[in-house]
Short mmCIF file of C-alpha atoms and ligand atoms in Angstrom, two decimals:
data_model
loop_
_atom_site.label_atom_id
_atom_site.label_comp_id
_atom_site.label_asym_id
_atom_site.label_seq_id
_atom_site.Cartn_x
_atom_site.Cartn_y
_atom_site.Cartn_z
CA MET A 1 52.75 32.39 24.50
CA LEU A 2 51.41 31.23 21.23
CA ASP A 3 50.60 33.81 18.29
CA THR A 4 46.77 33.92 19.31
CA ASN A 5 46.14 36.64 16.52
CA THR A 6 47.27 34.45 13.91
CA ILE A 7 45.56 31.26 15.60
CA ARG A 8 42.43 33.11 15.77
CA LYS A 9 42.22 33.58 12.13
CA ASP A 10 41.40 30.03 11.73
CA PHE A 11 38.51 30.47 13.95
CA LYS A 12 36.06 32.58 11.96
CA ILE A 13 33.23 32.02 14.79
CA LEU A 14 35.49 34.14 17.41
CA ASP A 15 35.38 37.15 14.90
CA GLN A 16 31.95 38.27 16.14
CA VAL A 17 30.18 40.93 18.05
CA VAL A 18 27.91 39.66 20.97
CA ASN A 19 25.80 42.35 22.82
CA ASP A 20 27.90 45.32 20.96
CA GLU A 21 31.21 43.70 22.18
CA PRO A 22 33.88 41.41 20.45
CA LEU A 23 33.08 37.99 21.47
CA VAL A 24 35.43 36.52 24.28
CA TYR A 25 34.96 32.71 24.32
CA LEU A 26 35.84 31.21 27.82
CA ASP A 27 33.63 28.24 27.78
CA ASN A 28 36.07 25.87 26.53
CA ALA A 29 35.83 23.27 29.34
CA ALA A 30 32.07 22.66 27.93
CA THR A 31 33.13 22.81 24.26
CA THR A 32 35.80 24.56 21.78
CA GLN A 33 35.25 26.08 18.48
CA LYS A 34 36.49 24.27 15.23
CA PRO A 35 39.23 25.73 13.09
CA GLN A 36 38.57 25.99 9.40
CA ALA A 37 40.54 22.96 8.63
CA VAL A 38 38.13 20.85 10.62
CA LEU A 39 35.13 22.50 8.88
CA GLU A 40 36.59 21.91 5.48
CA VAL A 41 37.45 18.32 6.25
CA LEU A 42 33.80 17.59 7.39
CA ARG A 43 32.61 19.45 4.22
CA ALA A 44 34.86 17.85 1.79
CA TYR A 45 34.18 14.59 3.05
CA TYR A 46 30.52 14.64 2.24
CA GLU A 47 31.26 16.40 -0.85
CA THR A 48 33.50 13.86 -2.52
CA ASP A 49 33.95 10.78 -0.27
CA ASN A 50 30.87 10.01 1.48
CA ALA A 51 29.99 6.34 1.86
CA ASN A 52 29.84 3.63 4.38
CA VAL A 53 33.19 2.31 5.90
CA HIS A 54 34.36 -1.31 5.96
CA ARG A 55 31.55 -2.60 3.58
CA GLY A 56 31.76 -1.47 0.18
CA VAL A 57 34.58 -2.13 -2.43
CA HIS A 58 33.72 0.67 -4.58
CA THR A 59 36.29 3.78 -4.84
CA LEU A 60 34.12 5.89 -2.16
CA ALA A 61 33.61 3.29 0.25
CA GLU A 62 37.56 2.57 0.08
CA ARG A 63 38.25 6.45 0.38
CA ALA A 64 36.00 6.71 3.46
CA THR A 65 37.52 3.53 5.18
CA ALA A 66 40.97 4.93 4.54
CA ALA A 67 40.27 8.33 6.09
CA TYR A 68 38.42 6.73 9.03
CA GLU A 69 41.05 4.25 9.79
CA ALA A 70 43.85 7.06 9.11
CA SER A 71 41.81 9.12 11.80
CA ARG A 72 42.36 6.15 14.31
CA GLU A 73 45.95 6.02 13.81
CA LYS A 74 46.25 9.70 14.20
CA ALA A 75 44.48 9.39 17.66
CA ARG A 76 46.69 6.46 18.50
CA ALA A 77 49.78 8.51 17.65
CA PHE A 78 48.13 11.36 19.75
CA ILE A 79 47.84 9.41 23.08
CA LYS A 80 50.97 7.19 22.32
CA ALA A 81 48.89 3.99 22.35
CA LYS A 82 50.83 0.78 21.28
CA SER A 83 48.29 -0.13 18.48
CA THR A 84 45.13 0.95 16.82
CA LYS A 85 43.58 -2.19 18.08
CA GLU A 86 43.53 -0.21 21.46
CA VAL A 87 41.89 3.00 20.12
CA LEU A 88 37.83 2.82 19.98
CA PHE A 89 35.78 5.31 18.52
CA THR A 90 32.90 6.36 20.75
CA ARG A 91 30.32 9.39 20.76
CA GLY A 92 32.44 10.91 23.66
CA THR A 93 33.87 10.48 27.31
CA THR A 94 30.47 9.56 28.41
CA THR A 95 29.97 6.56 26.29
CA GLY A 96 33.71 5.55 26.76
CA LEU A 97 33.31 5.61 30.77
CA ASN A 98 29.92 3.64 30.39
CA TRP A 99 31.67 1.12 28.29
CA VAL A 100 34.08 0.47 30.89
CA ALA A 101 31.41 0.28 33.64
CA SER A 102 29.69 -2.17 31.57
CA PHE A 103 32.60 -4.42 31.86
CA ALA A 104 32.82 -3.67 35.26
CA LYS A 105 29.26 -5.23 35.86
CA GLU A 106 30.78 -8.42 34.36
CA VAL A 107 33.63 -8.49 36.74
CA LEU A 108 32.57 -7.07 39.94
CA GLN A 109 31.43 -9.03 43.01
CA PRO A 110 29.16 -8.07 45.98
CA GLY A 111 31.38 -6.27 48.56
CA ASP A 112 33.98 -5.17 45.94
CA GLN A 113 34.66 -1.51 45.63
CA ILE A 114 35.09 1.22 42.89
CA LEU A 115 37.21 4.34 44.06
CA ILE A 116 36.43 7.61 42.40
CA SER A 117 37.06 11.23 43.79
CA ILE A 118 34.41 13.58 45.05
CA MET A 119 35.45 16.12 42.04
CA GLU A 120 34.24 13.79 39.18
CA HIS A 121 31.98 14.75 36.48
CA HIS A 122 28.45 12.87 36.48
CA SER A 123 29.92 10.84 33.55
CA ASN A 124 32.35 9.29 35.87
CA VAL A 125 30.09 8.85 38.78
CA ILE A 126 26.60 7.50 37.60
CA PRO A 127 28.06 4.56 35.43
CA TRP A 128 29.79 3.37 38.56
CA GLN A 129 26.66 3.98 40.48
CA GLU A 130 24.91 1.54 38.05
CA ALA A 131 27.61 -1.06 37.99
CA CYS A 132 27.32 -0.84 41.90
CA ARG A 133 23.59 -1.23 41.93
CA ALA A 134 23.91 -4.31 39.40
CA THR A 135 26.76 -6.12 41.42
CA GLY A 136 26.26 -5.23 44.82
CA ALA A 137 29.57 -3.33 44.86
CA GLN A 138 30.31 -0.16 46.87
CA LEU A 139 31.15 3.27 45.39
CA VAL A 140 34.01 4.78 47.59
CA TYR A 141 34.88 8.27 47.46
CA VAL A 142 38.08 10.16 47.90
CA TYR A 143 37.90 13.82 49.17
CA LEU A 144 39.91 16.98 49.11
CA LYS A 145 42.97 18.61 50.79
CA ASP A 146 43.72 22.40 49.88
CA GLY A 147 41.35 22.17 47.02
CA GLN A 148 42.69 19.24 45.50
CA LEU A 149 42.80 15.48 45.76
CA ASP A 150 43.61 14.33 49.22
CA MET A 151 46.17 11.66 48.09
CA ALA A 152 46.52 10.30 51.71
CA ASP A 153 42.84 10.02 51.66
CA LEU A 154 43.36 7.91 48.26
CA LYS A 155 45.97 5.69 49.74
CA ALA A 156 43.88 5.02 53.02
CA LYS A 157 40.80 3.81 51.03
CA LEU A 158 42.75 1.65 48.61
CA SER A 159 42.48 -2.01 49.32
CA GLU A 160 42.43 -5.63 47.95
CA LYS A 161 38.46 -4.83 47.94
CA THR A 162 39.28 -2.00 45.44
CA LYS A 163 38.49 -3.52 41.70
CA PHE A 164 38.51 -0.23 39.62
CA VAL A 165 39.88 3.48 40.33
CA SER A 166 38.53 6.18 38.00
CA ILE A 167 39.62 9.60 38.24
CA ALA A 168 39.74 12.46 36.14
CA GLN A 169 43.16 13.64 35.17
CA ALA A 170 42.06 17.22 35.07
CA SER A 171 39.03 18.70 36.99
CA ASN A 172 36.56 20.40 35.23
CA VAL A 173 35.57 22.78 37.93
CA LEU A 174 38.58 22.85 40.32
CA GLY A 175 41.23 23.06 37.63
CA CYS A 176 43.51 20.92 39.20
CA LEU A 177 45.56 18.06 37.64
CA ASN A 178 45.56 14.67 39.37
CA PRO A 179 48.67 12.48 39.50
CA VAL A 180 46.88 9.79 37.55
CA LYS A 181 50.29 8.02 36.82
CA GLU A 182 51.11 7.56 40.38
CA ILE A 183 47.32 6.65 41.15
CA ALA A 184 47.64 3.86 38.44
CA GLY A 185 50.68 2.48 40.09
CA LEU A 186 48.96 2.32 43.45
CA ALA A 187 45.74 0.62 41.92
CA HIS A 188 47.77 -2.02 40.16
CA GLN A 189 49.64 -2.77 43.56
CA VAL A 190 46.13 -3.82 44.87
CA GLY A 191 45.23 -5.41 41.51
CA ALA A 192 42.70 -2.70 40.44
CA TYR A 193 42.10 -1.48 37.14
CA MET A 194 43.07 2.25 36.48
CA VAL A 195 40.61 4.66 34.52
CA VAL A 196 41.33 7.78 33.56
CA ASP A 197 38.75 10.51 32.56
CA GLY A 198 40.73 12.52 30.03
CA ALA A 199 37.79 14.74 28.84
CA GLN A 200 39.66 18.15 30.54
CA SER A 201 43.42 16.88 29.93
CA ALA A 202 43.69 15.22 26.28
CA PRO A 203 42.70 18.35 24.68
CA HIS A 204 45.24 20.69 26.79
CA MET A 205 48.64 18.64 27.54
CA PRO A 206 50.64 15.54 25.88
CA ILE A 207 49.19 12.51 26.88
CA ASP A 208 51.17 9.18 26.92
CA VAL A 209 48.77 6.23 27.83
CA GLN A 210 51.70 3.73 28.10
CA ASP A 211 53.79 6.02 30.37
CA LEU A 212 50.71 6.64 32.29
CA ASP A 213 50.09 2.99 32.56
CA CYS A 214 46.38 3.48 32.76
CA ASP A 215 44.02 0.53 31.54
CA PHE A 216 41.61 2.87 30.11
CA PHE A 217 41.54 6.42 28.97
CA ALA A 218 38.16 8.32 27.69
CA PHE A 219 38.05 11.85 26.00
CA SER A 220 35.87 13.78 23.56
CA GLY A 221 36.59 15.15 20.32
CA HIS A 222 34.41 18.41 20.76
CA LYS A 223 36.39 19.38 23.47
CA MET A 224 39.75 19.52 21.30
CA LEU A 225 38.70 21.51 18.25
CA GLY A 226 36.78 18.35 17.00
CA PRO A 227 33.01 17.99 16.24
CA THR A 228 30.47 16.78 18.71
CA GLY A 229 29.37 12.90 18.86
CA ILE A 230 32.87 11.54 18.30
CA GLY A 231 35.53 10.60 21.00
CA ILE A 232 37.91 7.94 22.00
CA LEU A 233 38.09 5.15 24.42
CA TYR A 234 41.69 3.78 24.74
CA GLY A 235 41.91 0.17 26.60
CA LYS A 236 44.68 -1.87 26.82
CA GLU A 237 44.48 -4.81 24.30
CA GLU A 238 44.72 -7.57 26.50
CA ILE A 239 41.72 -6.20 28.65
CA LEU A 240 39.71 -5.07 25.37
CA ASN A 241 40.11 -8.81 24.18
CA ARG A 242 38.39 -9.98 27.20
CA MET A 243 35.82 -7.29 27.41
CA SER A 244 32.40 -7.86 25.77
CA PRO A 245 30.85 -5.74 23.40
CA VAL A 246 28.52 -3.11 24.54
CA GLU A 247 26.49 -2.82 21.31
CA PHE A 248 25.53 -5.43 19.00
CA GLY A 249 24.55 -5.25 15.43
CA GLY A 250 26.21 -4.90 11.88
CA GLU A 251 29.80 -4.11 11.40
CA MET A 252 31.11 -5.46 14.56
CA ILE A 253 30.45 -9.19 13.83
CA ASP A 254 32.61 -11.80 11.89
CA PHE A 255 29.63 -14.44 11.34
CA VAL A 256 26.25 -14.51 12.24
CA TYR A 257 24.08 -18.05 12.30
CA GLU A 258 20.87 -18.48 13.31
CA GLN A 259 21.20 -18.42 17.28
CA GLU A 260 24.61 -16.94 17.93
CA ALA A 261 27.37 -14.85 16.28
CA ASN A 262 31.03 -14.32 16.65
CA TRP A 263 32.95 -11.01 16.89
CA LYS A 264 35.28 -9.15 14.61
CA GLU A 265 38.58 -8.52 16.06
CA LEU A 266 39.73 -5.24 17.92
CA PRO A 267 38.88 -2.58 17.44
CA TRP A 268 35.71 -3.19 15.34
CA LYS A 269 34.17 -5.68 17.89
CA PHE A 270 33.20 -2.50 19.78
CA GLU A 271 31.85 -0.31 16.81
CA ALA A 272 28.40 -1.67 16.24
CA GLY A 273 26.39 -0.02 13.41
CA THR A 274 27.63 2.67 11.04
CA PRO A 275 29.72 4.98 13.20
CA ASN A 276 30.08 8.73 12.82
CA ILE A 277 32.56 8.62 9.89
CA ALA A 278 32.43 12.26 9.08
CA GLY A 279 32.82 12.93 12.95
CA ALA A 280 36.06 10.59 13.13
CA ILE A 281 37.62 12.11 10.09
CA ALA A 282 37.13 15.72 11.16
CA LEU A 283 38.59 14.63 14.66
CA GLY A 284 41.56 13.37 12.73
CA ALA A 285 41.87 16.75 11.29
CA ALA A 286 41.44 18.37 14.60
CA LEU A 287 44.53 16.35 15.99
CA ASP A 288 46.66 17.44 13.34
CA TYR A 289 45.70 20.93 13.75
CA LEU A 290 46.82 20.51 17.63
CA ASP A 291 50.00 18.75 16.83
CA GLU A 292 51.04 21.15 14.34
CA ILE A 293 51.10 23.90 17.14
CA GLY A 294 52.24 21.35 19.70
CA MET A 295 50.57 20.17 23.11
CA ALA A 296 53.55 20.90 25.12
CA GLU A 297 53.14 24.72 23.68
CA ILE A 298 49.33 24.42 24.22
CA HIS A 299 49.88 23.48 27.70
CA ALA A 300 52.63 26.13 28.34
CA HIS A 301 50.28 28.88 26.94
CA GLU A 302 47.65 27.98 29.09
CA GLN A 303 49.74 28.07 32.15
CA GLU A 304 50.93 31.40 31.38
CA LEU A 305 47.31 32.76 31.02
CA VAL A 306 46.56 31.30 34.50
CA ALA A 307 49.73 32.61 35.94
CA TYR A 308 48.79 36.09 34.61
CA VAL A 309 44.97 36.13 35.48
CA LEU A 310 44.69 33.94 38.74
CA PRO A 311 46.57 36.53 40.92
CA LYS A 312 44.23 39.25 39.45
CA LEU A 313 41.29 37.36 40.28
CA GLN A 314 42.37 36.28 43.78
CA ALA A 315 42.76 39.94 44.57
CA ILE A 316 39.10 40.83 43.78
CA GLY A 317 37.40 41.00 47.20
CA GLY A 318 34.20 38.90 47.65
CA LEU A 319 35.48 36.75 44.81
CA THR A 320 35.75 33.17 45.95
CA LEU A 321 37.91 30.87 43.88
CA TYR A 322 38.03 27.11 43.89
CA GLY A 323 40.85 24.71 43.29
CA PRO A 324 44.43 25.07 43.85
CA GLU A 325 45.68 28.63 44.95
CA ASN A 326 49.03 28.07 43.22
CA PRO A 327 48.67 29.14 39.49
CA SER A 328 51.49 26.52 38.45
CA GLN A 329 49.18 23.83 39.68
CA HIS A 330 46.15 25.38 38.20
CA THR A 331 44.82 24.26 34.48
CA GLY A 332 43.10 26.62 32.57
CA VAL A 333 39.77 26.05 34.15
CA ILE A 334 38.88 28.54 36.84
CA ALA A 335 35.57 28.41 38.48
CA PHE A 336 34.28 31.25 41.15
CA ASN A 337 31.65 32.91 42.97
CA LEU A 338 30.81 36.47 43.59
CA ASP A 339 29.56 37.20 47.18
CA GLY A 340 25.84 37.91 47.06
CA VAL A 341 25.61 37.31 43.19
CA HIS A 342 23.93 34.31 41.91
CA PRO A 343 26.44 32.67 39.50
CA HIS A 344 23.76 32.81 36.70
CA ASP A 345 23.24 36.47 36.95
CA LEU A 346 27.18 37.01 37.15
CA ALA A 347 27.44 34.96 33.77
CA THR A 348 24.59 37.04 32.37
CA ALA A 349 26.25 40.29 33.26
CA LEU A 350 29.38 38.90 31.59
CA ASP A 351 27.53 38.25 28.26
CA TYR A 352 26.44 41.66 28.09
CA GLU A 353 30.16 42.34 28.03
CA GLY A 354 30.74 39.64 25.17
CA LEU A 355 32.29 37.19 27.39
CA ALA A 356 31.08 33.41 27.33
CA VAL A 357 31.38 31.77 30.69
CA ARG A 358 29.54 28.75 32.20
CA ALA A 359 27.44 28.75 35.34
CA GLY A 360 25.71 26.05 37.03
CA HIS A 361 26.77 22.79 38.73
CA HIS A 362 29.15 21.72 35.83
CA CYS A 363 27.87 18.26 35.83
CA ALA A 364 29.55 17.65 39.11
CA GLN A 365 26.76 17.81 41.87
CA PRO A 366 28.53 15.81 44.37
CA LEU A 367 31.39 18.22 44.41
CA ILE A 368 29.31 21.31 44.50
CA ASN A 369 27.50 19.85 47.36
CA HIS A 370 30.87 19.10 49.06
CA LEU A 371 31.83 22.48 48.37
CA GLY A 372 28.77 23.75 50.47
CA ILE A 373 27.76 26.06 47.42
CA HIS A 374 24.58 25.33 44.93
CA SER A 375 26.44 26.43 41.60
CA ALA A 376 29.43 28.76 40.40
CA ALA A 377 30.48 30.42 37.17
CA ARG A 378 33.34 29.18 35.39
CA ALA A 379 36.07 30.51 32.85
CA SER A 380 38.15 27.94 31.06
CA PHE A 381 40.60 28.89 28.45
CA TYR A 382 42.40 27.38 25.29
CA LEU A 383 44.76 27.94 22.61
CA TYR A 384 43.03 31.16 20.98
CA ASN A 385 42.50 32.91 24.33
CA SER A 386 44.98 35.79 25.15
CA ARG A 387 46.01 38.00 27.95
CA GLU A 388 43.59 40.50 26.64
CA ASP A 389 40.76 38.01 27.07
CA CYS A 390 41.88 37.72 30.48
CA ASP A 391 41.98 41.59 31.34
CA LYS A 392 38.47 41.57 30.02
CA LEU A 393 37.31 38.97 32.36
CA VAL A 394 38.84 40.65 35.38
CA GLN A 395 37.30 43.82 34.03
CA ALA A 396 33.88 42.61 33.57
CA ILE A 397 33.89 40.76 37.17
CA LEU A 398 34.82 44.16 38.72
CA ALA A 399 32.09 45.88 36.75
CA ALA A 400 29.65 43.24 37.82
CA LYS A 401 30.48 43.69 41.37
CA GLU A 402 30.03 47.15 41.25
CA PHE A 403 26.60 46.89 39.46
CA PHE A 404 25.21 44.35 41.86
CA ASN A 405 26.66 45.84 45.12
CA GLY A 406 24.74 49.11 43.73
CA THR A 407 21.58 47.06 43.41
CA LEU A 408 21.83 44.97 46.32
C1 PLP B 501 35.72 16.04 33.39
C2 PLP B 501 34.82 15.45 32.41
N1 PLP B 501 34.47 14.38 32.06
C3 PLP B 501 33.47 13.70 31.25
C4 PLP B 501 32.74 14.84 30.59
C5 PLP B 501 31.70 14.41 29.56
O1 PLP B 501 32.15 14.58 28.11
P1 PLP B 501 31.04 14.71 27.29
O2 PLP B 501 29.93 15.08 27.41
O3 PLP B 501 31.78 14.90 25.81
O4 PLP B 501 30.92 13.01 27.01
C6 PLP B 501 33.10 16.15 30.73
C7 PLP B 501 32.50 17.44 29.92
O5 PLP B 501 32.32 18.33 30.50
C8 PLP B 501 34.11 16.56 31.70
O6 PLP B 501 34.31 17.84 31.86
#
């Protein structure tokens, strides 16, 4: 297990009392807290280096540009991409997936198919719905088996009609890991592009985009200790070269004439306008922090927490859990419902005990409908969570059960 006592010292926000109880932050799938190292980099950037990038020759502009591009290199190394040309700064996963769907609009023909799963986040649903609407392509869903992706269903639905397969590596509701490497192989066999939504995987486990052999991989900085408003879209260089920019303006051009313009080379052709410079630099600091602890160690830590807490939650009568039953197949995202209690009431009861969990549809309404529920509560762990936090979650759910059973 990681030494969470030491790690928590880097996160001042965690050291507070909420409703007279010490805060237990279990909403990491929504967003994560930021260590001092990230906050200090943000502050130092604005205090000493603030300037626009790629434009000035003065010292501050050169420093800002160097730090911005150094962060791109850190992101490249983090996901093991071949080249920084393949690493685009975005606003987050949503932007990345929208950019890929925009490329899809250029290549899809009526009758083509896009294969996604029923567990996808709205960010990996709606851009594809829009691409279908614009092109006459069809959106096809893979469903579930035993709380996980049904690979037989996926194989049955893949065909030469399939042009894009877009799947989350880790679900933000079910807490399952999807075999995206295997799926990429299958997608490529039928000539489809493989897109991976890495929002819930990149923060929690080692990523190697070359090994996965995906064509695109999108993730968000704020879910991995970085600031909001910054993320990465990885794309294979050869594909990005064929892909049109989605936004146009300053920064992304080479020459502009009265009636036309041409684009800068990769990766800058996709980065129109002044980017989120401070965010990109601070994301680099977050990646440094994660690297220092080790992504394999973070993954192992979360696996241990799940192995510890899942059986305790499974033992609570009236608590329905979603996703794989086997802790070894479960990520640190656990969604649940308590019989007869609305998840918002449950989350409010947990908040009274100092626990921050999320309740709602988790931006996955097709999945929630498919499960036959209206919403669910969700606890999600990260590197600063401990077994003690798990115990508090179990105790707080038991206390809520007692309270609501008394009032029902
Ligand atoms: C699986 C998944 N995909 C995409 C997103 C969207 O991320 P963002 O809002 O940072 O763009 C999320 C956010 O919760 C997510 O969990």
